[in-house]
Every structure is written in structure tokens, then in C-alpha cells.
Amino acid sequence: MNILLIDDDIVDSKSIQRSLNSTNNSESLTVVNTAEQALYLIEHDSFDVILLDYMMPKMNGIEMLLELKRRSWINKMAVVMISNEHSESIILKSIDAGAQDFLLKSEINAGQLKRALMQAQKRFELESKLIESYQKVKELAENDHLTGLYNRYYFGEALQRAIIANRTYKANLAVLQLDLDNFKNINDSFGHDIGNVLLQEIALRFKSVLQQNDLVARIGGDEFAFILTSFNSPLYIERHAQRILTLVNQPVIIEERCIHVTGSIGIALHPLNGQTVEDLMRYADIAMYRAKQLGKNKACLFEDNMEKDFQRKYRIEVDLRHACEHQELEMYYQPIVDTQSRHVVSCEALIRWPTAKLNTNPQEFMNIAEESRLIDSLGRWIIDTAIYQQTVISNKLGYTIKMAINLSPLQLRDPTLPTFIQKALEKYQAKGENIVFELTETALLGSDDLVRDSVNAIKTLNCLIALDDFGTGYSSISHLLTFPIDIVKLDKSLLDKVHVLPRYYHILKGLSSMLHQLRIAVVAEGVESAQQVAICSELDIERIQGYYFAKPTSHCRLFMLIQELTGLPTDLS
């Protein structure tokens, strides 16, 4: 045992040395008479136990302990305080400052000193283990085990400290919240192991751009947050956010796969946007969702009007969830008419929400359903209801009416969707050839194996595949060649422009001719006048859909509407 005795009283020091020598143990003793000498030795040597005199000149024992603690040396050795003065106050102060034991010099003998040294060392070892255990627990509580970054808990604590400092020093403070765009698609396509490696690589990139006093944390599955203080203006923060996005955009090679991902960033400033941890994180989150709405791979500073939009969106989501649970949504159907015979040949199933408290439309609330994952259950209810109504309508009419059902991009990424469709067809004894699934071109953009497999699996059920909104800006001929497309629905905007820009007539004519040569049926959407009907007839567009014939209507009124359009007798019972 390596012992350091610190005592300025020569008589007391000699007495303690004699007691140690009489124990006949292999202790190594070093003696100094000032705190300054002791600090020098501790810095350059290692000791197991320190015997520290309480009353010394310049620096007493308590002050010596506090200095050891300040230099983080107190955790390297056990300390026994010794004194000629018996005072409970001194004893408590010594223990609080870090000593393991306290001995009165007048009571020290060989046996007691030996026990005190051994017990002090044991207490020190136990305290060291407790400290080590605490540090491990603290690390687990504050760090994300996957990326090595701080976690949400630590981020909140650090942000609170930064806010307090910002109030004191009037410095700059920004919170950035980043969400990886469509990260679930990567997990679904390549597996969670690949997704985890991607998160680790991105975390390393984030660390590389941090400046002094800045901080980054992983606060969710694919969400990261930054505290930035080293800036002079919001413009700098926006530029820094763009640098972060550039880092995210760089491809990552994992197991010979080149993976691309983008991110969306929301920014909130203290004190401009918020005064508390909760407000800053909420406003950064709101701004991040605005960045996603603007097309993703963007950074947005929070603005006051964003909160109003966010609250509206949140209210719609809550109400929509209630509507789904209480069956308040309804299916409406819009007839699709044969251009030549004017007979109704199919219908498009469209969702409606008649009890909506806010003035919302299907496009808005279905987008919210997709973002909130309500589309998982709602989409299946739509499919089930539409397939059922196809059989009911066809049986009542006495001839087959096909039913068109819209599928969202998120639904196409569900590998269990084809099986669900198959079971619905079997349940209602419906034929796949009478069900059309409409996909938008945006759903097919950048499609991977999951989307491709879903489309092909649906096609194996003999269902028809329609490409919706063709001609709205994302049109790609390759989709017609790489996916089993049976029908193309020309977007309303093409037909609307024929009378404004005559060249659109030739565009429509060329598209119709090309699609027919590919043996793909053509439907014109948004037909609202007899003149547009005539144009479709001239261009050999065989199906038309629009308000000229009928607006979407409930299944109860649909029978009467089909009778009127088709000329069937009114009594179909």
C-alpha cells in the first residue's frame, strides 16, 4: 500500500510513522509537511491512501480535499482526515468534501490506524465502483447507443442550460430539427440493419460540422436535432442548414449498395420564436413539416403563420381519426362513360367526409391520413367497400360495372396489400378483371422493388392497373414500359388547354395514338362540356369522366344516375 502522510506537525508526524512501522506490513510511506508539496507529488506519483492533517498553514485539509476534487484527483485515492480537534462539524465537512474516514490524532495506535487505512481503501473502492456504475447509467440515459450521439433526454437538458445562458449573456441560439425523408422506405427495401448503418454514417457526418459549444443529438428513429450558438444572423443558420442537407444528400455505400437519402430541416430561434425548451422544439418541428410540404430536402425558418397551419392540420388529423373510428366517412362514385355509346362502363370510388368540422377537401385530408399512417386502416376500408359495391351495383344493374380504386404511395409499399385485395375479392366473389387500381405517377417515381412487387402481385390477381393524372409534369414514358399499365387517365389540365393553346390538341392526339399502339386504354378526366366530349370522340379517346356527365354521388343515388345516363328502365329491383 502506497501511503502519503501530509502533516505540518513534526511530533504528530513521527508518532504516526511509528504506528505504521509497528504494523509489520509492506506499506510504503511518503511524508510531506505542506499541501503544496503534496499536490506536486500527487501529480507525479500514485498513492493508495492519503493521511491528511486538517489544520495546516496556507491550505487546511478541507481546502486540500476541494483542490483534489477540482483537479479530478480525488477519484484516484482514498483519504483519511486526521486532526487534534474533535468536532462533528469538521467530521461532516471532511466526509462531504470527499474523505473516506476521520481519525483523532490522540486516539491513533497501530491497530486502529491499520483498520482505518484498510477500511478507507475499501470504502474508496466501493465508492469508485458506485461512481463507475453511475457514469455507465448516466451514459445510457444520455446517449443513443446506435449512433453514439446524445439522445432526446440529454438534448432537452442541454437546451435548457443553453436557454439560461442565452438569457444571461444575450447570445444567439438556434434549434434545428432534421427528419430523414422517406427513411421507412429504406428500411422496407434494404432491411433495418442497412438502415442502422446509414444512421451511423449520417451521425458521423453531423459530428464533422459541429463547432465549439454546438451539439447534435438523435431524438427519434430518423430524427436529429442541433443546438447552434456560433452564429451572427439567421442567414448564417440557413446556410449552415444547407450544408447539413448537403452532407445528408451524399450517397452512402453499404454492402455494395449505393443509397441516397435526403432530409428536411426546421429552424427555431431563441428568443425570437420561443422562450422554453418545449416551444423551441415544437416550432422547429412545425417548420420541419413545412419543409416537407414544400417538397422535402429543404430547410425552413419558423414563422408565426406556420403554427396556425399546423394546428389546423393537427385538428383535422384528430377529427379524421374520430371519423374513421365512428364510421363517419362515406364512399362516393363518379361514373366513367363510353365515349361512343354514352353508357356507364365503370365508376371511380372516391372518399367523402360529410361530417367534417373544418372546411377540408379529400386531397387535404387524405394527405394527412398518409402522413399520420391512418391510410393503413382507412385505405383498406376503401378497398373493401369499393369491391363490395362493385358486386352490388353490377348485380342490381344486370351487367358488369368496373370499379376504380385509388392507391396511395404508402399503400404500395405495404407488402401485405396484394393478399388483402385477394381476400376481399374472394369474400365478395368479385372478379379481379372488374377492379381497377389507380396509381399516380408520383407513386412510381423512384420506385423500388417493394412498389414494383406490389404492382406486379396485384396484376397477378387479374386486376387492371391505371396510371392516373398523366401529363401533370412527372409524365414518363418509361412507366408505361416498366409497369403493367392497362389504362392511362389523361389529366384534366391537358383537355382544358386545347382551346387556349391549339398545340395541345396535337399533343392529345399523339398521346392517344401512342397509347393505343401500346394497347393501353385511354380515359379523359375533367370533361365538362359537349365540346370536350366531341374532341375526345375525334381523338378516339374511348372513355370520359367529368362533371358534364355526373359529379361523384353516393351508392344510393348511383343507380338512378346510371339509369339516366344509360337509358335503363327505372325499376331495377
Coordinates of C-alpha atoms in Angstrom, one line a residue:
M1 CA 0.0 0.0 0.0
N2 CA 1.5 3.4 -1.1
I3 CA 0.7 6.0 1.6
L4 CA 1.2 9.7 1.6
L5 CA 1.2 11.5 5.0
I6 CA 0.6 15.3 4.9
D7 CA 1.2 16.9 8.4
D8 CA 3.0 20.1 9.3
D9 CA 3.4 19.0 13.0
I10 CA 6.7 17.1 13.3
V11 CA 5.8 15.4 16.6
D12 CA 2.4 14.1 15.3
S13 CA 4.0 13.0 12.0
K14 CA 6.7 11.0 13.8
S15 CA 4.1 9.4 16.0
I16 CA 2.0 8.3 13.0
Q17 CA 5.1 6.9 11.3
R18 CA 6.0 4.8 14.4
S19 CA 2.4 3.4 14.4
L20 CA 2.7 2.5 10.8
N21 CA 6.1 0.9 11.2
S22 CA 4.8 -1.3 14.1
T23 CA 2.1 -2.9 11.9
N24 CA 4.9 -5.0 10.2
N25 CA 3.1 -4.6 6.8
S26 CA 4.6 -3.7 3.5
E27 CA 3.3 -0.1 3.4
S28 CA 5.4 2.4 1.5
L29 CA 5.2 5.8 3.3
T30 CA 6.0 9.2 1.9
V31 CA 5.9 12.2 4.3
V32 CA 5.4 15.9 3.4
N33 CA 4.5 18.9 5.7
T34 CA 2.7 21.2 3.2
A35 CA -0.3 20.9 0.9
E36 CA 1.7 22.4 -1.9
Q37 CA 4.4 19.6 -1.7
A38 CA 1.6 17.0 -1.5
L39 CA -0.1 18.4 -4.7
Y40 CA 3.2 18.2 -6.6
L41 CA 3.8 14.5 -5.5
I42 CA 0.2 13.5 -6.3
E43 CA 0.6 15.0 -9.8
H44 CA 3.8 13.0 -10.4
D45 CA 3.2 9.8 -8.5
S46 CA 0.3 7.5 -7.4
F47 CA -0.9 6.8 -3.9
D48 CA -3.4 4.4 -2.5
V49 CA -4.2 6.3 0.7
I50 CA -3.6 9.9 1.9
L51 CA -3.4 10.7 5.6
L52 CA -4.3 14.4 5.6
D53 CA -3.9 16.7 8.6
Y54 CA -6.9 19.0 9.0
M55 CA -5.1 22.0 10.4
M56 CA -2.2 23.2 8.2
P57 CA -0.9 26.6 7.2
K58 CA -2.0 28.3 3.9
M59 CA -4.4 25.4 2.9
N60 CA -6.2 23.4 5.5
G61 CA -7.4 19.8 5.0
I62 CA -10.9 20.7 3.7
E63 CA -9.4 23.1 1.2
M64 CA -6.9 20.4 0.1
L65 CA -9.7 18.0 -0.5
L66 CA -11.6 20.5 -2.6
E67 CA -8.5 21.2 -4.6
L68 CA -8.1 17.5 -5.2
K69 CA -11.7 17.4 -6.4
R70 CA -11.2 20.4 -8.6
R71 CA -8.3 18.7 -10.3
S72 CA -10.3 15.4 -10.5
W73 CA -7.6 13.6 -8.4
I74 CA -10.0 12.8 -5.6
N75 CA -11.2 9.8 -7.5
K76 CA -7.8 8.2 -7.7
M77 CA -7.1 7.6 -3.9
A78 CA -8.6 7.1 -0.5
V79 CA -8.3 9.9 2.0
V80 CA -8.3 9.7 5.8
M81 CA -8.6 13.1 7.6
I82 CA -6.6 13.4 10.9
S83 CA -7.0 16.1 13.5
N84 CA -6.3 17.0 17.1
E85 CA -9.7 18.7 17.2
H86 CA -12.9 16.6 17.8
S87 CA -15.7 18.5 16.0
E88 CA -18.8 17.0 14.4
S89 CA -18.8 19.9 12.0
I90 CA -15.3 19.2 10.9
I91 CA -16.0 15.5 10.5
L92 CA -19.1 16.1 8.4
K93 CA -17.3 18.7 6.2
S94 CA -14.4 16.3 5.7
I95 CA -16.7 13.5 4.6
D96 CA -18.7 15.9 2.3
A97 CA -15.5 17.1 0.7
G98 CA -14.5 13.5 -0.2
A99 CA -12.7 11.9 2.8
Q100 CA -13.5 8.2 3.5
D101 CA -12.7 8.4 7.3
F102 CA -11.8 10.8 10.1
L103 CA -9.3 10.0 13.0
L104 CA -8.4 11.9 16.2
K105 CA -4.6 12.0 16.5
S106 CA -4.8 11.4 20.2
E107 CA -6.6 8.0 19.6
I108 CA -4.3 6.7 16.8
N109 CA -2.5 3.5 17.6
A110 CA -1.1 0.8 15.3
G111 CA -4.2 -1.4 15.2
Q112 CA -6.6 1.4 14.8
L113 CA -4.5 3.0 12.1
K114 CA -4.2 -0.2 10.2
R115 CA -8.0 -0.8 10.3
A116 CA -8.7 2.8 9.3
L117 CA -6.4 2.6 6.3
M118 CA -7.9 -0.7 5.1
Q119 CA -11.5 0.5 5.7
A120 CA -10.7 3.7 3.9
Q121 CA -9.3 1.9 0.9
K122 CA -12.3 -0.5 0.8
R123 CA -14.7 2.5 1.0
F124 CA -12.8 4.2 -1.7
E125 CA -13.0 1.1 -3.9
L126 CA -16.8 0.8 -3.3
E127 CA -17.3 4.5 -4.0
S128 CA -15.2 4.1 -7.2
K129 CA -17.4 1.2 -8.3
L130 CA -20.6 3.3 -7.5
I131 CA -19.2 6.2 -9.4
E132 CA -18.3 4.0 -12.4
S133 CA -21.8 2.4 -12.2
Y134 CA -23.4 5.8 -12.1
Q135 CA -21.4 7.0 -15.0
K136 CA -22.5 4.0 -17.1
V137 CA -26.1 4.6 -16.1
K138 CA -25.7 8.3 -16.9
E139 CA -24.2 7.4 -20.3
L140 CA -27.0 5.1 -21.1
A141 CA -29.5 7.7 -20.0
E142 CA -28.0 10.5 -22.1
N143 CA -26.6 8.7 -25.1
D144 CA -28.0 7.0 -28.2
H145 CA -26.5 3.5 -28.3
L146 CA -26.8 3.2 -32.1
T147 CA -25.1 6.4 -33.2
G148 CA -23.1 7.5 -30.2
L149 CA -24.8 10.9 -30.3
Y150 CA -26.7 12.4 -27.3
N151 CA -30.3 11.3 -27.0
R152 CA -33.6 13.3 -26.6
Y153 CA -33.3 13.4 -22.8
Y154 CA -29.8 14.9 -22.9
F155 CA -30.7 17.3 -25.7
G156 CA -33.6 18.7 -23.6
E157 CA -31.3 19.2 -20.6
A158 CA -28.6 20.8 -22.7
L159 CA -31.1 23.1 -24.4
Q160 CA -32.4 24.2 -21.1
R161 CA -28.9 25.1 -20.0
A162 CA -28.3 26.9 -23.3
I163 CA -31.5 29.0 -22.9
I164 CA -30.5 30.1 -19.4
A165 CA -27.0 31.0 -20.7
N166 CA -28.6 32.9 -23.6
R167 CA -30.7 35.0 -21.2
T168 CA -27.6 35.9 -19.2
Y169 CA -25.2 36.6 -22.0
K170 CA -27.7 37.7 -24.7
A171 CA -26.0 35.3 -27.2
N172 CA -27.5 33.6 -30.2
L173 CA -29.3 30.3 -30.0
A174 CA -30.9 28.2 -32.7
V175 CA -32.6 24.8 -32.6
L176 CA -32.6 22.7 -35.8
Q177 CA -34.7 19.6 -36.2
L178 CA -33.9 17.3 -39.1
D179 CA -36.0 14.4 -40.3
L180 CA -34.7 12.0 -43.0
D181 CA -37.2 11.9 -45.9
N182 CA -38.9 8.6 -46.6
F183 CA -36.4 6.7 -44.3
K184 CA -39.0 4.0 -43.8
N185 CA -38.7 3.2 -47.5
I186 CA -35.0 2.4 -46.9
N187 CA -35.8 0.1 -44.0
D188 CA -38.5 -1.6 -46.0
S189 CA -36.4 -2.0 -49.1
F190 CA -33.0 -2.9 -47.6
G191 CA -33.7 -4.0 -44.1
H192 CA -33.2 -2.4 -40.7
D193 CA -29.5 -3.4 -40.5
I194 CA -28.8 -1.3 -43.6
G195 CA -30.9 1.5 -42.2
N196 CA -29.0 1.4 -38.9
V197 CA -25.6 1.6 -40.7
L198 CA -27.0 4.6 -42.7
L199 CA -27.9 6.4 -39.5
Q200 CA -24.5 5.8 -38.0
E201 CA -22.8 7.2 -41.1
I202 CA -25.0 10.3 -41.1
A203 CA -24.3 10.8 -37.4
L204 CA -20.6 10.8 -38.1
R205 CA -21.1 13.4 -40.8
F206 CA -23.0 15.6 -38.5
K207 CA -20.2 15.5 -35.9
S208 CA -17.8 16.7 -38.5
V209 CA -19.6 20.0 -39.0
L210 CA -20.1 20.9 -35.3
Q211 CA -18.4 24.0 -34.0
Q212 CA -17.4 24.6 -30.4
N213 CA -20.4 24.7 -28.0
D214 CA -22.7 23.3 -30.7
L215 CA -24.5 20.0 -30.1
V216 CA -26.2 17.3 -32.1
A217 CA -28.5 14.5 -30.8
R218 CA -30.6 11.7 -32.2
I219 CA -34.0 12.4 -30.8
G220 CA -36.0 9.7 -32.6
G221 CA -35.8 6.9 -35.1
D222 CA -34.7 9.0 -38.1
E223 CA -34.8 12.4 -36.3
F224 CA -31.9 14.5 -35.3
A225 CA -31.7 17.9 -33.5
F226 CA -29.0 20.5 -33.3
I227 CA -28.2 23.3 -30.8
L228 CA -26.2 26.0 -32.6
T229 CA -24.8 29.1 -30.8
S230 CA -21.8 30.2 -33.0
F231 CA -23.6 32.5 -35.5
N232 CA -24.4 36.1 -36.0
S233 CA -27.6 36.1 -38.1
P234 CA -30.5 33.9 -39.2
L235 CA -28.9 33.9 -42.7
Y236 CA -25.9 32.0 -41.3
I237 CA -28.2 29.4 -39.8
E238 CA -30.0 28.9 -43.1
R239 CA -26.6 28.4 -44.8
H240 CA -25.4 26.1 -42.2
A241 CA -28.7 24.1 -42.5
Q242 CA -28.0 23.8 -46.3
R243 CA -24.5 22.4 -45.5
I244 CA -26.1 19.8 -43.3
L245 CA -28.5 18.9 -46.0
T246 CA -25.6 18.6 -48.5
L247 CA -23.9 16.1 -46.1
V248 CA -27.1 14.1 -45.9
N249 CA -27.5 14.1 -49.7
Q250 CA -24.1 12.5 -50.3
P251 CA -24.6 8.8 -51.2
V252 CA -23.6 6.1 -48.8
I253 CA -22.1 2.8 -49.9
I254 CA -23.3 -0.1 -47.7
E255 CA -22.7 -3.7 -48.7
E256 CA -22.0 -2.6 -52.3
R257 CA -25.3 -0.7 -52.4
C258 CA -25.4 3.0 -53.2
I259 CA -28.0 4.5 -51.0
H260 CA -29.3 8.1 -51.4
V261 CA -31.3 9.9 -48.8
T262 CA -32.5 13.5 -48.2
G263 CA -33.6 15.4 -45.2
S264 CA -35.9 18.2 -44.2
I265 CA -34.9 20.8 -41.5
G266 CA -37.0 23.1 -39.4
I267 CA -35.3 26.0 -37.5
A268 CA -36.5 27.9 -34.4
L269 CA -34.6 30.8 -32.9
H270 CA -34.4 31.9 -29.2
P271 CA -35.8 34.2 -28.1
L272 CA -37.4 35.3 -31.3
N273 CA -39.6 32.2 -31.8
G274 CA -39.8 30.7 -28.3
Q275 CA -38.6 31.0 -24.7
T276 CA -38.8 27.4 -23.5
V277 CA -37.4 24.0 -24.5
E278 CA -40.9 22.8 -25.4
D279 CA -41.7 25.8 -27.6
L280 CA -38.4 25.8 -29.4
M281 CA -38.6 22.1 -30.2
R282 CA -42.3 22.3 -31.2
Y283 CA -41.7 25.3 -33.5
A284 CA -38.6 23.6 -35.1
D285 CA -40.8 20.5 -35.6
I286 CA -43.5 22.6 -37.3
A287 CA -41.0 24.3 -39.5
M288 CA -39.6 20.9 -40.5
Y289 CA -43.0 19.7 -41.6
R290 CA -43.4 22.9 -43.7
A291 CA -40.1 22.0 -45.4
K292 CA -41.5 18.6 -46.2
Q293 CA -44.7 20.1 -47.6
L294 CA -42.6 22.3 -49.8
G295 CA -41.1 19.2 -51.5
K296 CA -38.6 17.9 -48.9
N297 CA -34.8 18.3 -49.0
K298 CA -35.3 21.8 -47.7
A299 CA -34.7 24.0 -44.6
C300 CA -37.4 26.4 -43.3
L301 CA -37.2 29.0 -40.6
F302 CA -40.3 29.0 -38.3
E303 CA -42.8 31.7 -39.0
D304 CA -45.9 32.6 -36.9
N305 CA -48.4 31.6 -39.6
M306 CA -46.9 28.1 -39.6
E307 CA -48.3 27.3 -36.1
K308 CA -51.8 28.2 -37.3
D309 CA -51.4 25.8 -40.3
F310 CA -50.0 23.1 -38.0
Q311 CA -52.9 23.5 -35.6
R312 CA -55.4 23.1 -38.4
K313 CA -53.6 20.0 -39.7
Y314 CA -53.5 18.5 -36.2
R315 CA -57.2 19.3 -35.7
I316 CA -58.0 17.6 -39.0
E317 CA -56.0 14.5 -38.0
V318 CA -57.7 14.2 -34.7
D319 CA -61.2 14.6 -36.3
L320 CA -60.3 12.2 -39.1
R321 CA -59.2 9.6 -36.6
H322 CA -62.5 10.0 -34.8
A323 CA -64.4 9.8 -38.1
C324 CA -62.6 6.6 -39.0
E325 CA -63.4 5.0 -35.6
H326 CA -67.1 6.1 -35.8
Q327 CA -67.7 5.2 -39.5
E328 CA -68.4 8.8 -40.5
L329 CA -66.7 8.6 -43.8
E330 CA -68.6 7.7 -47.0
M331 CA -67.8 6.3 -50.4
Y332 CA -69.0 8.3 -53.4
Y333 CA -68.8 7.1 -57.0
Q334 CA -68.2 9.0 -60.3
P335 CA -69.3 7.3 -63.5
I336 CA -66.9 6.7 -66.3
V337 CA -68.7 6.8 -69.7
D338 CA -68.0 5.1 -73.0
T339 CA -67.4 8.0 -75.5
Q340 CA -69.4 6.5 -78.3
S341 CA -72.3 4.7 -76.7
R342 CA -72.5 7.1 -73.7
H343 CA -73.1 4.0 -71.4
V344 CA -71.6 3.9 -68.0
V345 CA -68.8 1.3 -68.1
S346 CA -67.1 1.9 -64.7
C347 CA -67.0 4.1 -61.7
E348 CA -64.2 5.7 -59.7
A349 CA -64.6 5.2 -55.9
L350 CA -63.9 8.5 -54.0
I351 CA -63.8 9.1 -50.3
R352 CA -66.0 11.8 -48.8
W353 CA -66.3 13.2 -45.2
P354 CA -69.7 14.8 -44.8
T355 CA -69.4 15.4 -41.1
A356 CA -66.0 17.3 -41.2
K357 CA -66.0 20.2 -38.8
L358 CA -63.3 22.1 -40.7
N359 CA -63.7 23.1 -44.4
T360 CA -61.4 20.4 -45.8
N361 CA -61.3 18.5 -49.1
P362 CA -60.4 14.9 -49.9
Q363 CA -56.9 15.8 -51.2
E364 CA -56.1 17.6 -48.0
F365 CA -57.4 15.0 -45.5
M366 CA -56.1 12.0 -47.5
N367 CA -52.6 13.6 -47.5
I368 CA -52.9 14.0 -43.7
A369 CA -54.1 10.4 -43.5
E370 CA -51.0 9.2 -45.3
E371 CA -48.6 11.4 -43.1
S372 CA -50.3 10.1 -39.9
R373 CA -50.4 6.5 -41.1
L374 CA -54.2 6.5 -40.9
I375 CA -54.1 5.4 -44.5
D376 CA -53.2 1.9 -43.4
S377 CA -56.6 1.2 -42.0
L378 CA -58.6 3.8 -44.0
G379 CA -57.1 2.6 -47.3
R380 CA -58.1 -1.0 -46.6
W381 CA -61.7 0.1 -45.7
I382 CA -61.9 2.0 -49.0
I383 CA -60.7 -1.1 -50.9
D384 CA -63.1 -3.4 -49.1
T385 CA -66.1 -1.1 -49.5
A386 CA -65.4 -0.4 -53.2
I387 CA -65.0 -4.1 -54.1
Y388 CA -68.3 -4.9 -52.3
Q389 CA -70.1 -2.1 -54.0
Q390 CA -68.8 -3.2 -57.4
T391 CA -70.6 -6.6 -56.9
V392 CA -73.8 -5.0 -55.5
I393 CA -74.0 -2.4 -58.3
S394 CA -73.3 -4.9 -61.1
N395 CA -75.8 -7.4 -59.7
K396 CA -78.5 -4.8 -59.4
L397 CA -77.9 -3.4 -62.9
G398 CA -77.7 -6.8 -64.5
Y399 CA -74.4 -6.0 -66.3
T400 CA -70.9 -5.5 -65.1
I401 CA -69.6 -2.1 -64.0
K402 CA -65.9 -2.0 -63.3
M403 CA -64.7 -0.2 -60.1
A404 CA -61.6 2.0 -60.0
I405 CA -59.9 2.4 -56.6
N406 CA -57.1 4.9 -55.8
L407 CA -53.9 3.6 -54.1
S408 CA -51.5 5.9 -52.3
P409 CA -47.7 5.7 -52.5
L410 CA -47.6 4.4 -48.9
Q411 CA -50.1 1.6 -49.6
L412 CA -48.0 0.4 -52.5
R413 CA -45.1 -0.1 -50.0
D414 CA -47.2 -2.4 -47.9
P415 CA -46.1 -6.0 -48.8
T416 CA -49.4 -7.4 -47.4
L417 CA -51.6 -5.3 -49.6
P418 CA -51.9 -7.8 -52.5
T419 CA -53.0 -10.6 -50.0
F420 CA -55.6 -8.2 -48.5
I421 CA -57.0 -7.5 -52.0
Q422 CA -57.1 -11.2 -52.9
K423 CA -59.1 -12.0 -49.7
A424 CA -61.5 -9.1 -50.4
L425 CA -62.1 -10.4 -54.0
E426 CA -62.8 -13.9 -52.6
K427 CA -65.0 -12.6 -49.8
Y428 CA -67.4 -10.8 -52.2
Q429 CA -66.9 -13.2 -55.1
A430 CA -65.6 -10.4 -57.3
K431 CA -63.5 -10.9 -60.3
G432 CA -60.1 -9.1 -60.5
E433 CA -60.7 -8.1 -64.1
N434 CA -63.6 -5.8 -62.9
I435 CA -61.4 -3.9 -60.4
V436 CA -59.1 -1.1 -61.5
F437 CA -56.4 0.2 -59.2
E438 CA -55.3 3.8 -60.0
L439 CA -51.7 4.8 -59.3
T440 CA -50.3 8.3 -59.6
E441 CA -47.0 8.8 -61.4
T442 CA -45.5 10.3 -58.2
A443 CA -46.2 7.0 -56.5
L444 CA -44.0 5.3 -59.2
L445 CA -41.2 7.9 -59.2
G446 CA -38.0 6.4 -57.8
S447 CA -39.9 3.2 -57.2
D448 CA -38.0 0.3 -55.7
D449 CA -38.6 -3.4 -55.5
L450 CA -41.4 -3.1 -52.9
V451 CA -43.5 -0.9 -55.1
R452 CA -42.7 -3.0 -58.2
D453 CA -43.5 -6.2 -56.4
S454 CA -46.8 -4.9 -55.1
V455 CA -48.0 -3.7 -58.6
N456 CA -47.0 -7.0 -60.2
A457 CA -48.7 -9.0 -57.4
I458 CA -51.9 -7.0 -57.8
K459 CA -51.7 -7.6 -61.6
T460 CA -51.4 -11.4 -61.0
L461 CA -54.9 -11.2 -59.4
N462 CA -56.1 -10.1 -62.9
C463 CA -56.9 -6.6 -61.6
L464 CA -56.3 -3.8 -64.0
I465 CA -53.7 -1.1 -63.4
A466 CA -54.4 2.5 -64.3
L467 CA -51.9 5.4 -64.4
D468 CA -53.7 8.5 -63.1
D469 CA -53.1 12.2 -63.7
F470 CA -51.0 11.5 -66.8
G471 CA -49.5 14.7 -68.2
T472 CA -49.2 16.8 -65.0
G473 CA -45.4 17.3 -65.1
Y474 CA -44.0 14.0 -64.0
S475 CA -45.0 12.0 -67.1
S476 CA -42.5 9.4 -68.0
I477 CA -42.9 7.0 -70.9
S478 CA -40.8 4.5 -69.0
H479 CA -43.6 3.9 -66.6
L480 CA -45.7 2.6 -69.5
L481 CA -42.9 0.1 -70.3
T482 CA -41.7 -1.0 -66.8
F483 CA -45.1 -1.4 -65.2
P484 CA -48.1 -3.5 -66.4
I485 CA -50.3 -0.5 -67.2
D486 CA -53.7 -1.2 -68.7
I487 CA -55.3 2.2 -68.6
V488 CA -53.9 5.8 -68.8
K489 CA -56.1 8.6 -67.4
L490 CA -55.2 11.9 -69.1
D491 CA -55.2 14.8 -66.6
K492 CA -57.9 17.4 -66.8
S493 CA -55.3 20.2 -67.5
L494 CA -54.5 18.8 -70.9
L495 CA -58.1 19.0 -72.1
D496 CA -58.6 22.4 -70.6
K497 CA -55.7 23.9 -72.6
V498 CA -56.9 22.7 -76.0
H499 CA -58.9 25.8 -76.6
V500 CA -56.2 28.1 -75.2
L501 CA -53.2 26.6 -76.9
P502 CA -54.2 24.7 -80.1
R503 CA -50.9 22.6 -80.0
Y504 CA -52.4 20.8 -77.0
Y505 CA -54.9 19.2 -79.5
H506 CA -52.0 17.6 -81.3
I507 CA -50.3 16.6 -78.0
L508 CA -53.5 14.8 -77.0
K509 CA -53.8 13.3 -80.5
G510 CA -50.2 12.0 -80.3
L511 CA -50.7 10.6 -76.8
S512 CA -53.9 8.8 -77.8
S513 CA -52.3 7.3 -80.8
M514 CA -49.2 6.2 -78.9
L515 CA -51.2 4.6 -76.1
H516 CA -53.5 2.7 -78.5
Q517 CA -50.4 1.3 -80.3
L518 CA -49.2 0.1 -76.9
R519 CA -52.7 -1.4 -76.4
I520 CA -53.4 0.8 -73.4
A521 CA -56.9 2.2 -72.9
V522 CA -57.4 5.9 -72.6
V523 CA -59.6 7.9 -70.2
A524 CA -60.0 11.6 -70.3
E525 CA -60.6 13.2 -66.9
G526 CA -62.3 16.5 -66.2
V527 CA -64.7 16.5 -69.1
E528 CA -67.1 19.4 -68.5
S529 CA -68.6 20.4 -71.9
A530 CA -70.1 19.0 -75.0
Q531 CA -67.2 20.5 -77.0
Q532 CA -64.7 18.5 -74.9
V533 CA -66.8 15.3 -75.4
A534 CA -66.6 16.0 -79.2
I535 CA -62.8 16.4 -79.0
C536 CA -62.4 13.1 -77.2
S537 CA -64.5 11.4 -79.8
E538 CA -62.4 12.9 -82.6
L539 CA -59.2 11.7 -80.9
D540 CA -60.5 8.2 -80.3
I541 CA -60.3 8.6 -76.5
E542 CA -62.7 5.8 -75.6
R543 CA -63.6 6.7 -72.0
I544 CA -64.5 10.0 -70.5
Q545 CA -65.1 11.1 -66.9
G546 CA -66.3 14.5 -65.6
Y547 CA -69.0 16.9 -64.4
Y548 CA -70.5 17.0 -67.9
F549 CA -72.0 13.6 -67.1
A550 CA -72.1 13.4 -63.4
K551 CA -70.5 14.6 -60.1
P552 CA -69.5 11.9 -57.6
T553 CA -72.5 10.6 -55.8
S554 CA -73.5 8.1 -53.1
H555 CA -74.1 4.5 -53.9
C556 CA -77.9 5.0 -53.3
R557 CA -78.2 7.7 -56.0
L558 CA -75.7 6.0 -58.3
F559 CA -78.3 3.5 -59.5
M560 CA -80.7 6.3 -60.6
L561 CA -77.8 8.2 -62.2
I562 CA -76.7 5.2 -64.2
Q563 CA -80.3 4.6 -65.3
E564 CA -80.5 8.2 -66.6
L565 CA -77.1 8.0 -68.4
T566 CA -77.6 4.5 -69.9
G567 CA -81.3 4.6 -70.6
L568 CA -82.2 1.6 -68.5
P569 CA -85.7 1.1 -67.1
T570 CA -86.2 2.9 -63.7
D571 CA -87.4 -0.3 -61.9
L572 CA -84.3 -2.4 -61.3
S573 CA -85.5 -4.2 -58.2

